[in-house]
Amino acid sequence: MNPAAAATQKEEFKLKDTKPQLGERWPHGGMRGGGGWISSERATSTYDLVEQMFYLYVRVVKAKDLPPNPVTGNIDPYVEVKLGNYKGKTQHFEKKTNPEWKQVFAFSKEKIQSSILEVFVRDREIVGRDDFIGRVIFDMNEVPTRVPPDSPLAPQWYRLEDRRGDSKVKGEVMLAVWMGTQADEAFPEAWHTDAASVQGEGVFSIRSKVYVSPKLWYLRVNVIEAQDVEPHDRSQLPQAFVKAQVGHQVLKTKLCPQKTINPMWNEDLMFVAAEPFEEKLYLTVENKVTPAKDEVMGTIIQPLRTFESRLDHRPVHSKWFNLEKFGFGALEGDKRHELKFAGRIHLRVCLEGAYHVLDDSTMYISDQRPTARQLWKKPIGILEVGILSAQGLQPMKTKEGRGTTDAYCVAKYGQKWVRTRTIIESFNPKWNEQYTWEVYDPCTVITLGVFDNCHLGGSEKPASGSGSKNDSRIGKVRIRLSTLETDKIYTNSYPLLVLQTSGLKKMGELQLAVRFTCLSFASMIYLYWHPLLPKMHYLQPFTVNQLDSLRYQAMNIVAVRLGRAEPPLRREVVEYMLDVDSHMWSMRRSKANFFRIVSLFSGVIAMSKWLGEVCHWKNPVTTILVHVLFFILICYPELILPTIFLYMFLIGIWNYRFRPRHPPHMDTKLSWAEVVHPDELDEEFDTFPTSKAQDVVRMRYDRLRSVAGRIQTVVGDMATQGERFLALLSWRDPRATSLFVIFCLFAAVALYVTPFKIMALFAGLFWLRHPRFRSKLPLVPSNFFRRLPSRADSML
């Protein structure tokens, strides 16, 4: 790639400022007949972060006294609303002269090509053309404008006219017609001209919706002990373990060390449960007969709602539960299907309400409140997001031989998910929808994703030709609220970047307007001194493996629940928004994280280089000034700490001029996405477990071993330095330790009789000495330290 093209691509991957016309503007002047934009008063509009879009709304309520068909004597009525080339139809009712539809149609003002609106009432015929019953005509110039928060326009009865409009016919229809914006209450449920081609069940998947994540709890099952459990073969003592199941989650305790009929475990099993608690706790005590065979010795089944919930770390009372098992054996006859007593088990079970159930990564956490509502504090701010539009989207599937995209946007913050309506067959969709969230902690992240809707009921095929019916990912945006200034509107165009097997690709741009409003500045500052998660995470923490497992279970529950909504928020969307595959191995991520660590030390390395230049008198003036500062600090040591803090204060004030002007975005250079090797990308997108050929897996395994070998060497070197430091006084090397002990004695005496200022002065002058007094050989302390033993000698 030539430098000009590379520079252009680099600019394409950056955030851009936009200047959309936000606010409300009405045809006959501004607010209530005044003039100008409604943006001066926050209270005047709830849609001040989006560009205004005008729609002609037609509410079809019902009809009465419709004439029956003279041939059949029945009528199957429906209403057709026609505006220019656009037609919308209600459902039809069979054999009903007084139908009720209660349906709203919305026609975009930008696409209106006619000066009249026609509303037809027709009789549906199975064979032949539908019969005309009557119509109502409206002049577009006489349609009133509704200005929220005015009440909805009252529908009226209209007499039906014949085809020519000369005379009235039998029957009336109740309608309301008005001009409004996307702020209208009728907007989300209306039939839109943008989606006139969508038929069947696909109509439900194009509407904008707000979803709420299920309320999640941690279920702690403390398995203490069991008594009187007996195996089938009573001549052998059982080696018991407990298996517990909640929904699809299955956990087991360790085997009891002794073979006994009274086993003890005292082990915690953690599950994720969601309200309403539909699942039950299935718990079985099993005997490990052979490594490949387990036998059930007893079972209990308990509904989750029977367990108590706790809001702190107070102990919960334990209970004994009777174990039961079904009778078995031919000799027992009808008793085979009866439950019988099989011992008892001692449990301590509770629903944990003081934890925050993690469903998204702690790196991009959007909520940190505990489960129990009683423990919530008041919100400290309001987050408002205007999802304006997308530009330059790529074709995601083919329809009738041409590429097309049906895009919608999903935003997730806290427990609230929002989904915009789907814009059909557009590479530059305009949504202009605004949503609001309560903010409880500023150090949280809102995630927005753009997807292609593949569930419209047509014959669409993905552009890749894979035949998949999953909604395709177009791109993702994350915004950390703590990087936003309060009460400032950020209008930016975010590039939608996706890493594919072919490399990094820009799929388009997403235009947003974001505002973070602070409700209590004192409360927000107060939060900065407190831990991010509720205190129970620190009083009774989980292990890393537990956290990973519980997060996976929580994400699975959220995906299943939102997938059962109408319209469903599909599993592939939820998993992409929650970064379900963030823990998978990636050579690219490993390199990116390594260079992140290197960049952290770049400042220290730069400072050490500068100090080296000072010590070697590269710039004599600078070195002399350092000598002067050094003498001042030696003479007045009480100035050392104030000087350090003053220096940091001045650096902070100096850097204020260069502060970021917009929220941070995906950094392709930081992610090593621009120069990633194709085989590394192929490995990153491989399934788990792998689906590649044996020779490819062998090559990747060897490469992974080489990378891990380098990491192993670095970790070993760090451990060696620490062990050498401990070896100073451990007598691992008796001569080295005795030399160091004697040196410490002399140093203690010398430091006791010599003022500290003099010691510091001589040490500093020795460090700043001129190069002609320096030797190229390492110093004595360095030589001594490198000769100390480490535990590397003891490793196999």
mmCIF file with all atom_site columns, N, CA, C and O in Angstrom, residues 530-575:
data_model
loop_
_atom_site.group_PDB
_atom_site.id
_atom_site.type_symbol
_atom_site.label_atom_id
_atom_site.label_alt_id
_atom_site.label_comp_id
_atom_site.label_asym_id
_atom_site.label_entity_id
_atom_site.label_seq_id
_atom_site.pdbx_PDB_ins_code
_atom_site.Cartn_x
_atom_site.Cartn_y
_atom_site.Cartn_z
_atom_site.occupancy
_atom_site.B_iso_or_equiv
_atom_site.pdbx_formal_charge
_atom_site.auth_seq_id
_atom_site.auth_comp_id
_atom_site.auth_asym_id
_atom_site.auth_atom_id
_atom_site.pdbx_PDB_model_num
ATOM 1   N N  . HIS A 1 530 ? -14.814 4.660   46.130 1.00 0.00 ? 530 HIS A N  1
ATOM 2   C CA . HIS A 1 530 ? -15.386 3.391   46.549 1.00 0.00 ? 530 HIS A CA 1
ATOM 3   C C  . HIS A 1 530 ? -15.147 2.319   45.486 1.00 0.00 ? 530 HIS A C  1
ATOM 4   O O  . HIS A 1 530 ? -14.952 2.635   44.303 1.00 0.00 ? 530 HIS A O  1
ATOM 5   N N  . PRO A 1 531 ? -15.142 1.063   45.898 1.00 0.00 ? 531 PRO A N  1
ATOM 6   C CA . PRO A 1 531 ? -14.897 -0.008  44.922 1.00 0.00 ? 531 PRO A CA 1
ATOM 7   C C  . PRO A 1 531 ? -15.989 -0.060  43.862 1.00 0.00 ? 531 PRO A C  1
ATOM 8   O O  . PRO A 1 531 ? -17.122 0.354   44.092 1.00 0.00 ? 531 PRO A O  1
ATOM 9   N N  . LEU A 1 532 ? -15.618 -0.605  42.703 1.00 0.00 ? 532 LEU A N  1
ATOM 10  C CA . LEU A 1 532 ? -16.548 -0.637  41.574 1.00 0.00 ? 532 LEU A CA 1
ATOM 11  C C  . LEU A 1 532 ? -17.713 -1.593  41.833 1.00 0.00 ? 532 LEU A C  1
ATOM 12  O O  . LEU A 1 532 ? -18.859 -1.273  41.543 1.00 0.00 ? 532 LEU A O  1
ATOM 13  N N  . LEU A 1 533 ? -17.418 -2.766  42.390 1.00 0.00 ? 533 LEU A N  1
ATOM 14  C CA . LEU A 1 533 ? -18.451 -3.775  42.619 1.00 0.00 ? 533 LEU A CA 1
ATOM 15  C C  . LEU A 1 533 ? -18.951 -3.713  44.059 1.00 0.00 ? 533 LEU A C  1
ATOM 16  O O  . LEU A 1 533 ? -18.278 -3.159  44.929 1.00 0.00 ? 533 LEU A O  1
ATOM 17  N N  . PRO A 1 534 ? -20.119 -4.268  44.354 1.00 0.00 ? 534 PRO A N  1
ATOM 18  C CA . PRO A 1 534 ? -20.618 -4.293  45.736 1.00 0.00 ? 534 PRO A CA 1
ATOM 19  C C  . PRO A 1 534 ? -19.635 -4.987  46.675 1.00 0.00 ? 534 PRO A C  1
ATOM 20  O O  . PRO A 1 534 ? -18.838 -5.837  46.262 1.00 0.00 ? 534 PRO A O  1
ATOM 21  N N  . LYS A 1 535 ? -19.719 -4.633  47.955 1.00 0.00 ? 535 LYS A N  1
ATOM 22  C CA . LYS A 1 535 ? -18.703 -5.079  48.916 1.00 0.00 ? 535 LYS A CA 1
ATOM 23  C C  . LYS A 1 535 ? -18.681 -6.586  49.115 1.00 0.00 ? 535 LYS A C  1
ATOM 24  O O  . LYS A 1 535 ? -17.663 -7.141  49.529 1.00 0.00 ? 535 LYS A O  1
ATOM 25  N N  . MET A 1 536 ? -19.780 -7.302  48.821 1.00 0.00 ? 536 MET A N  1
ATOM 26  C CA . MET A 1 536 ? -19.784 -8.750  48.986 1.00 0.00 ? 536 MET A CA 1
ATOM 27  C C  . MET A 1 536 ? -18.770 -9.424  48.056 1.00 0.00 ? 536 MET A C  1
ATOM 28  O O  . MET A 1 536 ? -18.257 -10.507 48.359 1.00 0.00 ? 536 MET A O  1
ATOM 29  N N  . HIS A 1 537 ? -18.451 -8.787  46.913 1.00 0.00 ? 537 HIS A N  1
ATOM 30  C CA . HIS A 1 537 ? -17.453 -9.341  46.006 1.00 0.00 ? 537 HIS A CA 1
ATOM 31  C C  . HIS A 1 537 ? -16.065 -9.352  46.649 1.00 0.00 ? 537 HIS A C  1
ATOM 32  O O  . HIS A 1 537 ? -15.182 -10.096 46.197 1.00 0.00 ? 537 HIS A O  1
ATOM 33  N N  . TYR A 1 538 ? -15.873 -8.525  47.659 1.00 0.00 ? 538 TYR A N  1
ATOM 34  C CA . TYR A 1 538 ? -14.570 -8.445  48.330 1.00 0.00 ? 538 TYR A CA 1
ATOM 35  C C  . TYR A 1 538 ? -14.588 -9.172  49.678 1.00 0.00 ? 538 TYR A C  1
ATOM 36  O O  . TYR A 1 538 ? -13.558 -9.667  50.115 1.00 0.00 ? 538 TYR A O  1
ATOM 37  N N  . LEU A 1 539 ? -15.776 -9.239  50.318 1.00 0.00 ? 539 LEU A N  1
ATOM 38  C CA . LEU A 1 539 ? -15.865 -9.952  51.594 1.00 0.00 ? 539 LEU A CA 1
ATOM 39  C C  . LEU A 1 539 ? -15.862 -11.470 51.377 1.00 0.00 ? 539 LEU A C  1
ATOM 40  O O  . LEU A 1 539 ? -15.233 -12.210 52.145 1.00 0.00 ? 539 LEU A O  1
ATOM 41  N N  . GLN A 1 540 ? -16.579 -11.931 50.367 1.00 0.00 ? 540 GLN A N  1
ATOM 42  C CA . GLN A 1 540 ? -16.596 -13.357 50.034 1.00 0.00 ? 540 GLN A CA 1
ATOM 43  C C  . GLN A 1 540 ? -16.373 -13.494 48.524 1.00 0.00 ? 540 GLN A C  1
ATOM 44  O O  . GLN A 1 540 ? -17.320 -13.712 47.757 1.00 0.00 ? 540 GLN A O  1
ATOM 45  N N  . PRO A 1 541 ? -15.127 -13.323 48.087 1.00 0.00 ? 541 PRO A N  1
ATOM 46  C CA . PRO A 1 541 ? -14.861 -13.296 46.633 1.00 0.00 ? 541 PRO A CA 1
ATOM 47  C C  . PRO A 1 541 ? -14.984 -14.670 45.991 1.00 0.00 ? 541 PRO A C  1
ATOM 48  O O  . PRO A 1 541 ? -14.874 -15.709 46.649 1.00 0.00 ? 541 PRO A O  1
ATOM 49  N N  . PHE A 1 542 ? -15.207 -14.653 44.688 1.00 0.00 ? 542 PHE A N  1
ATOM 50  C CA . PHE A 1 542 ? -15.232 -15.873 43.892 1.00 0.00 ? 542 PHE A CA 1
ATOM 51  C C  . PHE A 1 542 ? -13.851 -16.128 43.311 1.00 0.00 ? 542 PHE A C  1
ATOM 52  O O  . PHE A 1 542 ? -13.043 -15.204 43.155 1.00 0.00 ? 542 PHE A O  1
ATOM 53  N N  . THR A 1 543 ? -13.593 -17.373 42.954 1.00 0.00 ? 543 THR A N  1
ATOM 54  C CA . THR A 1 543 ? -12.358 -17.687 42.241 1.00 0.00 ? 543 THR A CA 1
ATOM 55  C C  . THR A 1 543 ? -12.498 -17.257 40.782 1.00 0.00 ? 543 THR A C  1
ATOM 56  O O  . THR A 1 543 ? -13.608 -17.002 40.296 1.00 0.00 ? 543 THR A O  1
ATOM 57  N N  . VAL A 1 544 ? -11.368 -17.197 40.083 1.00 0.00 ? 544 VAL A N  1
ATOM 58  C CA . VAL A 1 544 ? -11.395 -16.797 38.674 1.00 0.00 ? 544 VAL A CA 1
ATOM 59  C C  . VAL A 1 544 ? -12.213 -17.792 37.852 1.00 0.00 ? 544 VAL A C  1
ATOM 60  O O  . VAL A 1 544 ? -13.018 -17.401 36.990 1.00 0.00 ? 544 VAL A O  1
ATOM 61  N N  . ASN A 1 545 ? -12.037 -19.084 38.127 1.00 0.00 ? 545 ASN A N  1
ATOM 62  C CA . ASN A 1 545 ? -12.803 -20.094 37.389 1.00 0.00 ? 545 ASN A CA 1
ATOM 63  C C  . ASN A 1 545 ? -14.301 -19.972 37.664 1.00 0.00 ? 545 ASN A C  1
ATOM 64  O O  . ASN A 1 545 ? -15.131 -20.126 36.756 1.00 0.00 ? 545 ASN A O  1
ATOM 65  N N  . GLN A 1 546 ? -14.654 -19.695 38.924 1.00 0.00 ? 546 GLN A N  1
ATOM 66  C CA . GLN A 1 546 ? -16.074 -19.502 39.252 1.00 0.00 ? 546 GLN A CA 1
ATOM 67  C C  . GLN A 1 546 ? -16.647 -18.310 38.504 1.00 0.00 ? 546 GLN A C  1
ATOM 68  O O  . GLN A 1 546 ? -17.751 -18.377 37.944 1.00 0.00 ? 546 GLN A O  1
ATOM 69  N N  . LEU A 1 547 ? -15.903 -17.198 38.477 1.00 0.00 ? 547 LEU A N  1
ATOM 70  C CA . LEU A 1 547 ? -16.392 -15.991 37.792 1.00 0.00 ? 547 LEU A CA 1
ATOM 71  C C  . LEU A 1 547 ? -16.621 -16.257 36.308 1.00 0.00 ? 547 LEU A C  1
ATOM 72  O O  . LEU A 1 547 ? -17.633 -15.837 35.737 1.00 0.00 ? 547 LEU A O  1
ATOM 73  N N  . ASP A 1 548 ? -15.663 -16.954 35.666 1.00 0.00 ? 548 ASP A N  1
ATOM 74  C CA . ASP A 1 548 ? -15.813 -17.246 34.240 1.00 0.00 ? 548 ASP A CA 1
ATOM 75  C C  . ASP A 1 548 ? -17.037 -18.125 33.987 1.00 0.00 ? 548 ASP A C  1
ATOM 76  O O  . ASP A 1 548 ? -17.825 -17.876 33.071 1.00 0.00 ? 548 ASP A O  1
ATOM 77  N N  . SER A 1 549 ? -17.207 -19.156 34.817 1.00 0.00 ? 549 SER A N  1
ATOM 78  C CA . SER A 1 549 ? -18.340 -20.058 34.638 1.00 0.00 ? 549 SER A CA 1
ATOM 79  C C  . SER A 1 549 ? -19.665 -19.344 34.899 1.00 0.00 ? 549 SER A C  1
ATOM 80  O O  . SER A 1 549 ? -20.629 -19.492 34.131 1.00 0.00 ? 549 SER A O  1
ATOM 81  N N  . LEU A 1 550 ? -19.720 -18.539 35.979 1.00 0.00 ? 550 LEU A N  1
ATOM 82  C CA . LEU A 1 550 ? -20.971 -17.850 36.315 1.00 0.00 ? 550 LEU A CA 1
ATOM 83  C C  . LEU A 1 550 ? -21.320 -16.797 35.269 1.00 0.00 ? 550 LEU A C  1
ATOM 84  O O  . LEU A 1 550 ? -22.494 -16.598 34.944 1.00 0.00 ? 550 LEU A O  1
ATOM 85  N N  . ARG A 1 551 ? -20.311 -16.124 34.735 1.00 0.00 ? 551 ARG A N  1
ATOM 86  C CA . ARG A 1 551 ? -20.580 -15.125 33.698 1.00 0.00 ? 551 ARG A CA 1
ATOM 87  C C  . ARG A 1 551 ? -21.141 -15.797 32.439 1.00 0.00 ? 551 ARG A C  1
ATOM 88  O O  . ARG A 1 551 ? -22.085 -15.298 31.810 1.00 0.00 ? 551 ARG A O  1
ATOM 89  N N  . TYR A 1 552 ? -20.578 -16.950 32.089 1.00 0.00 ? 552 TYR A N  1
ATOM 90  C CA . TYR A 1 552 ? -21.085 -17.675 30.923 1.00 0.00 ? 552 TYR A CA 1
ATOM 91  C C  . TYR A 1 552 ? -22.542 -18.088 31.147 1.00 0.00 ? 552 TYR A C  1
ATOM 92  O O  . TYR A 1 552 ? -23.382 -17.956 30.243 1.00 0.00 ? 552 TYR A O  1
ATOM 93  N N  . GLN A 1 553 ? -22.868 -18.578 32.339 1.00 0.00 ? 553 GLN A N  1
ATOM 94  C CA . GLN A 1 553 ? -24.239 -18.988 32.629 1.00 0.00 ? 553 GLN A CA 1
ATOM 95  C C  . GLN A 1 553 ? -25.188 -17.792 32.608 1.00 0.00 ? 553 GLN A C  1
ATOM 96  O O  . GLN A 1 553 ? -26.319 -17.881 32.109 1.00 0.00 ? 553 GLN A O  1
ATOM 97  N N  . ALA A 1 554 ? -24.726 -16.654 33.151 1.00 0.00 ? 554 ALA A N  1
ATOM 98  C CA . ALA A 1 554 ? -25.570 -15.448 33.158 1.00 0.00 ? 554 ALA A CA 1
ATOM 99  C C  . ALA A 1 554 ? -25.846 -14.973 31.728 1.00 0.00 ? 554 ALA A C  1
ATOM 100 O O  . ALA A 1 554 ? -26.984 -14.627 31.391 1.00 0.00 ? 554 ALA A O  1
ATOM 101 N N  . MET A 1 555 ? -24.814 -14.968 30.884 1.00 0.00 ? 555 MET A N  1
ATOM 102 C CA . MET A 1 555 ? -25.006 -14.565 29.487 1.00 0.00 ? 555 MET A CA 1
ATOM 103 C C  . MET A 1 555 ? -25.973 -15.507 28.782 1.00 0.00 ? 555 MET A C  1
ATOM 104 O O  . MET A 1 555 ? -26.804 -15.065 27.976 1.00 0.00 ? 555 MET A O  1
ATOM 105 N N  . ASN A 1 556 ? -25.883 -16.783 29.084 1.00 0.00 ? 556 ASN A N  1
ATOM 106 C CA . ASN A 1 556 ? -26.769 -17.755 28.453 1.00 0.00 ? 556 ASN A CA 1
ATOM 107 C C  . ASN A 1 556 ? -28.222 -17.513 28.857 1.00 0.00 ? 556 ASN A C  1
ATOM 108 O O  . ASN A 1 556 ? -29.132 -17.566 28.021 1.00 0.00 ? 556 ASN A O  1
ATOM 109 N N  . ILE A 1 557 ? -28.449 -17.228 30.145 1.00 0.00 ? 557 ILE A N  1
ATOM 110 C CA . ILE A 1 557 ? -29.815 -16.966 30.622 1.00 0.00 ? 557 ILE A CA 1
ATOM 111 C C  . ILE A 1 557 ? -30.375 -15.702 29.975 1.00 0.00 ? 557 ILE A C  1
ATOM 112 O O  . ILE A 1 557 ? -31.524 -15.657 29.525 1.00 0.00 ? 557 ILE A O  1
ATOM 113 N N  . VAL A 1 558 ? -29.550 -14.632 29.904 1.00 0.00 ? 558 VAL A N  1
ATOM 114 C CA . VAL A 1 558 ? -29.995 -13.377 29.281 1.00 0.00 ? 558 VAL A CA 1
ATOM 115 C C  . VAL A 1 558 ? -30.340 -13.607 27.806 1.00 0.00 ? 558 VAL A C  1
ATOM 116 O O  . VAL A 1 558 ? -31.368 -13.128 27.306 1.00 0.00 ? 558 VAL A O  1
ATOM 117 N N  . ALA A 1 559 ? -29.488 -14.369 27.105 1.00 0.00 ? 559 ALA A N  1
ATOM 118 C CA . ALA A 1 559 ? -29.732 -14.628 25.683 1.00 0.00 ? 559 ALA A CA 1
ATOM 119 C C  . ALA A 1 559 ? -31.033 -15.409 25.483 1.00 0.00 ? 559 ALA A C  1
ATOM 120 O O  . ALA A 1 559 ? -31.813 -15.109 24.581 1.00 0.00 ? 559 ALA A O  1
ATOM 121 N N  . VAL A 1 560 ? -31.285 -16.398 26.342 1.00 0.00 ? 560 VAL A N  1
ATOM 122 C CA . VAL A 1 560 ? -32.506 -17.202 26.209 1.00 0.00 ? 560 VAL A CA 1
ATOM 123 C C  . VAL A 1 560 ? -33.739 -16.353 26.496 1.00 0.00 ? 560 VAL A C  1
ATOM 124 O O  . VAL A 1 560 ? -34.737 -16.394 25.747 1.00 0.00 ? 560 VAL A O  1
ATOM 125 N N  . ARG A 1 561 ? -33.696 -15.550 27.566 1.00 0.00 ? 561 ARG A N  1
ATOM 126 C CA . ARG A 1 561 ? -34.869 -14.738 27.926 1.00 0.00 ? 561 ARG A CA 1
ATOM 127 C C  . ARG A 1 561 ? -35.172 -13.692 26.858 1.00 0.00 ? 561 ARG A C  1
ATOM 128 O O  . ARG A 1 561 ? -36.329 -13.493 26.475 1.00 0.00 ? 561 ARG A O  1
ATOM 129 N N  . LEU A 1 562 ? -34.150 -12.976 26.374 1.00 0.00 ? 562 LEU A N  1
ATOM 130 C CA . LEU A 1 562 ? -34.392 -11.945 25.363 1.00 0.00 ? 562 LEU A CA 1
ATOM 131 C C  . LEU A 1 562 ? -34.791 -12.580 24.034 1.00 0.00 ? 562 LEU A C  1
ATOM 132 O O  . LEU A 1 562 ? -35.492 -11.960 23.236 1.00 0.00 ? 562 LEU A O  1
ATOM 133 N N  . GLY A 1 563 ? -34.346 -13.816 23.806 1.00 0.00 ? 563 GLY A N  1
ATOM 134 C CA . GLY A 1 563 ? -34.755 -14.517 22.584 1.00 0.00 ? 563 GLY A CA 1
ATOM 135 C C  . GLY A 1 563 ? -36.206 -14.943 22.616 1.00 0.00 ? 563 GLY A C  1
ATOM 136 O O  . GLY A 1 563 ? -36.780 -15.267 21.570 1.00 0.00 ? 563 GLY A O  1
ATOM 137 N N  . ARG A 1 564 ? -36.817 -14.958 23.814 1.00 0.00 ? 564 ARG A N  1
ATOM 138 C CA . ARG A 1 564 ? -38.234 -15.314 23.937 1.00 0.00 ? 564 ARG A CA 1
ATOM 139 C C  . ARG A 1 564 ? -39.144 -14.089 23.908 1.00 0.00 ? 564 ARG A C  1
ATOM 140 O O  . ARG A 1 564 ? -40.361 -14.222 24.026 1.00 0.00 ? 564 ARG A O  1
ATOM 141 N N  . ALA A 1 565 ? -38.570 -12.891 23.790 1.00 0.00 ? 565 ALA A N  1
ATOM 142 C CA . ALA A 1 565 ? -39.382 -11.667 23.716 1.00 0.00 ? 565 ALA A CA 1
ATOM 143 C C  . ALA A 1 565 ? -40.027 -11.579 22.329 1.00 0.00 ? 565 ALA A C  1
ATOM 144 O O  . ALA A 1 565 ? -39.736 -12.365 21.432 1.00 0.00 ? 565 ALA A O  1
ATOM 145 N N  . GLU A 1 566 ? -40.913 -10.624 22.150 1.00 0.00 ? 566 GLU A N  1
ATOM 146 C CA . GLU A 1 566 ? -41.582 -10.424 20.858 1.00 0.00 ? 566 GLU A CA 1
ATOM 147 C C  . GLU A 1 566 ? -41.494 -8.950  20.473 1.00 0.00 ? 566 GLU A C  1
ATOM 148 O O  . GLU A 1 566 ? -42.123 -8.118  21.114 1.00 0.00 ? 566 GLU A O  1
ATOM 149 N N  . PRO A 1 567 ? -40.724 -8.581  19.473 1.00 0.00 ? 567 PRO A N  1
ATOM 150 C CA . PRO A 1 567 ? -39.889 -9.452  18.645 1.00 0.00 ? 567 PRO A CA 1
ATOM 151 C C  . PRO A 1 567 ? -38.656 -9.915  19.410 1.00 0.00 ? 567 PRO A C  1
ATOM 152 O O  . PRO A 1 567 ? -38.204 -9.217  20.327 1.00 0.00 ? 567 PRO A O  1
ATOM 153 N N  . PRO A 1 568 ? -38.095 -11.065 19.060 1.00 0.00 ? 568 PRO A N  1
ATOM 154 C CA . PRO A 1 568 ? -36.949 -11.566 19.824 1.00 0.00 ? 568 PRO A CA 1
ATOM 155 C C  . PRO A 1 568 ? -35.687 -10.756 19.567 1.00 0.00 ? 568 PRO A C  1
ATOM 156 O O  . PRO A 1 568 ? -35.459 -10.269 18.456 1.00 0.00 ? 568 PRO A O  1
ATOM 157 N N  . LEU A 1 569 ? -34.892 -10.588 20.623 1.00 0.00 ? 569 LEU A N  1
ATOM 158 C CA . LEU A 1 569 ? -33.534 -10.078 20.472 1.00 0.00 ? 569 LEU A CA 1
ATOM 159 C C  . LEU A 1 569 ? -32.657 -11.320 20.437 1.00 0.00 ? 569 LEU A C  1
ATOM 160 O O  . LEU A 1 569 ? -32.465 -11.989 21.454 1.00 0.00 ? 569 LEU A O  1
ATOM 161 N N  . ARG A 1 570 ? -32.146 -11.656 19.284 1.00 0.00 ? 570 ARG A N  1
ATOM 162 C CA . ARG A 1 570 ? -31.639 -12.994 19.043 1.00 0.00 ? 570 ARG A CA 1
ATOM 163 C C  . ARG A 1 570 ? -30.308 -13.262 19.743 1.00 0.00 ? 570 ARG A C  1
ATOM 164 O O  . ARG A 1 570 ? -29.589 -12.334 20.105 1.00 0.00 ? 570 ARG A O  1
ATOM 165 N N  . ARG A 1 571 ? -30.034 -14.551 19.920 1.00 0.00 ? 571 ARG A N  1
ATOM 166 C CA . ARG A 1 571 ? -28.859 -14.982 20.681 1.00 0.00 ? 571 ARG A CA 1
ATOM 167 C C  . ARG A 1 571 ? -27.574 -14.409 20.099 1.00 0.00 ? 571 ARG A C  1
ATOM 168 O O  . ARG A 1 571 ? -26.698 -13.951 20.838 1.00 0.00 ? 571 ARG A O  1
ATOM 169 N N  . GLU A 1 572 ? -27.423 -14.420 18.761 1.00 0.00 ? 572 GLU A N  1
ATOM 170 C CA . GLU A 1 572 ? -26.177 -13.943 18.172 1.00 0.00 ? 572 GLU A CA 1
ATOM 171 C C  . GLU A 1 572 ? -25.963 -12.456 18.449 1.00 0.00 ? 572 GLU A C  1
ATOM 172 O O  . GLU A 1 572 ? -24.829 -11.997 18.598 1.00 0.00 ? 572 GLU A O  1
ATOM 173 N N  . VAL A 1 573 ? -27.066 -11.694 18.570 1.00 0.00 ? 573 VAL A N  1
ATOM 174 C CA . VAL A 1 573 ? -26.972 -10.273 18.892 1.00 0.00 ? 573 VAL A CA 1
ATOM 175 C C  . VAL A 1 573 ? -26.527 -10.083 20.341 1.00 0.00 ? 573 VAL A C  1
ATOM 176 O O  . VAL A 1 573 ? -25.613 -9.301  20.642 1.00 0.00 ? 573 VAL A O  1
ATOM 177 N N  . VAL A 1 574 ? -27.168 -10.814 21.257 1.00 0.00 ? 574 VAL A N  1
ATOM 178 C CA . VAL A 1 574 ? -26.851 -10.699 22.681 1.00 0.00 ? 574 VAL A CA 1
ATOM 179 C C  . VAL A 1 574 ? -25.404 -11.118 22.939 1.00 0.00 ? 574 VAL A C  1
ATOM 180 O O  . VAL A 1 574 ? -24.668 -10.452 23.674 1.00 0.00 ? 574 VAL A O  1
ATOM 181 N N  . GLU A 1 575 ? -24.971 -12.207 22.326 1.00 0.00 ? 575 GLU A N  1
ATOM 182 C CA . GLU A 1 575 ? -23.602 -12.683 22.551 1.00 0.00 ? 575 GLU A CA 1
ATOM 183 C C  . GLU A 1 575 ? -22.573 -11.695 22.023 1.00 0.00 ? 575 GLU A C  1
ATOM 184 O O  . GLU A 1 575 ? -21.524 -11.480 22.639 1.00 0.00 ? 575 GLU A O  1
#
